[in-house]
Amino acid sequence: MDIGCSFGFLSIELARFAESITGFDINPYCIRIADIVAHYLQVNNTRFLPITFEDYQEQAEYDVVLSLANHHTFDQNTHQSLQSYFQKCATYLKPGGLLLFESHAVCYETPEQLEKVIQVIAQFFDIRERRVLNKGNRVSDRGRTFCVCVKK
């Protein structure tokens, strides 16, 4: 599952290692591009939906959930609490499944705010690895925290 998959490029690339991938994004234009690219590349095990994670209600279980800077939005287009967001992530994971988490850029999510997010994640997951990456653009990418988490 790829929450907030944008144009689906990561999902499409990862599809060669997965039985299937479901990605969704609130922006229907992004989803249309994801569908076009998957079709063009003949990737047939992806499915892209133009909805929010809040609205996703299917009966499904995944081995991996990607939450890459999507645990809340700054444009107020999503309204779930951190608690309900990460609980829902856990609900969709198989026992022992992985949550791959990326924080927002430091300019949008302070270290204090991030620690609160990590505390909520720890309610539902064992955090196996936590790493701060300092590569990429210093404004938007450096200092992001990445976690590998296992469903409790």
XYZ file of C-alpha atoms in Angstrom:
152
model
C 0.000 0.000 0.000
C 1.365 3.390 -0.986
C -0.397 6.204 0.886
C -0.285 9.445 -1.068
C 1.396 7.807 -4.055
C 1.467 11.003 -6.145
C 2.294 9.948 -9.737
C 2.818 6.330 -8.687
C 6.415 6.174 -9.853
C 7.685 4.469 -6.681
C 4.772 2.017 -6.702
C 5.405 1.183 -10.347
C 9.099 0.573 -9.674
C 8.377 -1.575 -6.606
C 5.701 -3.574 -8.457
C 8.326 -5.900 -9.888
C 9.017 -7.114 -6.334
C 5.387 -7.399 -5.209
C 2.351 -9.508 -5.950
C 0.292 -6.326 -6.150
C 0.379 -2.701 -5.058
C -2.476 -0.356 -4.239
C -1.660 3.331 -4.270
C -3.904 6.260 -3.676
C -3.711 9.989 -3.768
C -6.225 12.761 -3.245
C -5.240 14.358 -6.565
C -7.084 12.632 -9.433
C -4.643 14.073 -11.994
C -1.749 12.336 -10.252
C -3.690 9.077 -10.311
C -4.446 9.470 -14.018
C -0.727 9.895 -14.722
C 0.062 6.842 -12.560
C -2.415 4.788 -14.589
C -0.977 6.027 -17.891
C 2.617 5.287 -16.851
C 1.763 1.817 -15.516
C -0.077 1.014 -18.745
C 2.755 2.351 -20.905
C 5.341 0.310 -18.980
C 3.034 -2.730 -19.021
C 2.984 -2.968 -15.238
C -0.217 -4.885 -14.530
C -0.068 -5.471 -10.784
C -0.683 -1.897 -9.649
C -3.953 -0.227 -8.837
C -4.290 3.507 -8.259
C -7.275 5.146 -6.573
C -8.164 8.867 -6.433
C -9.111 8.963 -2.739
C -7.683 9.866 0.653
C -6.430 7.303 3.135
C -9.328 8.371 5.350
C -11.783 7.227 2.672
C -10.044 3.934 1.867
C -12.292 1.182 3.282
C -11.434 -2.040 1.461
C -11.011 -5.426 3.104
C -7.343 -6.050 2.378
C -4.083 -6.891 4.096
C -0.665 -5.792 2.972
C 2.891 -6.875 3.700
C 4.154 -3.292 3.529
C 2.601 0.142 3.992
C 4.490 3.153 2.659
C 3.805 6.354 4.576
C 6.207 8.763 2.952
C 5.517 12.210 4.422
C 1.766 11.559 4.416
C 0.797 11.215 8.079
C -0.863 14.626 7.862
C -1.208 17.343 5.257
C -0.618 21.044 5.532
C -3.351 21.972 3.063
C -6.061 20.673 5.443
C -7.367 18.196 2.848
C -7.184 15.368 5.380
C -8.513 15.441 8.917
C -7.591 12.192 10.662
C -5.681 12.292 13.911
C -2.210 10.780 14.137
C -3.682 8.086 16.369
C -6.329 7.061 13.831
C -3.867 7.326 10.926
C -1.282 4.947 12.371
C -3.937 2.638 13.827
C -5.406 2.349 10.324
C -1.920 1.653 8.904
C -1.577 -1.192 11.408
C -5.053 -2.508 10.603
C -4.142 -2.944 6.939
C -0.889 -4.767 7.665
C -0.531 -8.513 7.963
C 0.957 -9.778 11.234
C 4.615 -8.810 11.216
C 4.049 -6.416 8.304
C 6.239 -3.377 7.759
C 5.448 0.305 7.951
C 8.048 2.370 6.108
C 7.736 5.889 7.481
C 9.208 9.179 6.287
C 8.805 12.404 8.239
C 7.975 15.721 6.685
C 10.769 18.171 5.957
C 12.218 19.784 9.077
C 10.923 23.181 7.958
C 7.352 21.791 8.232
C 7.680 19.387 11.160
C 9.844 20.454 14.077
C 11.868 17.893 16.033
C 9.379 18.267 18.907
C 6.437 17.579 16.612
C 8.251 14.599 15.103
C 8.862 13.093 18.545
C 5.106 13.191 19.174
C 4.569 11.391 15.853
C 7.169 8.754 16.787
C 5.434 8.203 20.135
C 2.150 7.493 18.337
C 3.848 5.143 15.876
C 5.328 3.235 18.825
C 1.817 2.492 20.117
C 1.156 0.245 17.108
C 4.606 -0.699 15.841
C 8.027 -1.781 17.009
C 10.454 0.715 15.517
C 13.307 -1.454 14.260
C 15.362 1.248 12.610
C 15.310 5.023 12.781
C 17.636 7.102 10.683
C 18.004 10.751 9.739
C 19.203 11.284 6.193
C 21.157 14.361 5.287
C 21.264 14.009 1.529
C 19.471 15.955 -1.126
C 18.104 19.465 -1.097
C 18.890 21.188 2.189
C 15.483 22.856 2.337
C 13.129 19.980 1.673
C 15.037 16.728 2.066
C 17.923 16.991 4.511
C 17.093 16.015 8.025
C 14.082 13.842 7.238
C 13.632 10.883 9.524
C 13.014 7.428 8.117
C 11.763 4.508 10.208
C 11.305 0.842 9.543
C 8.511 -0.362 11.803
C 7.000 -3.795 12.403
C 3.350 -4.253 13.327
C 2.962 -5.321 16.956
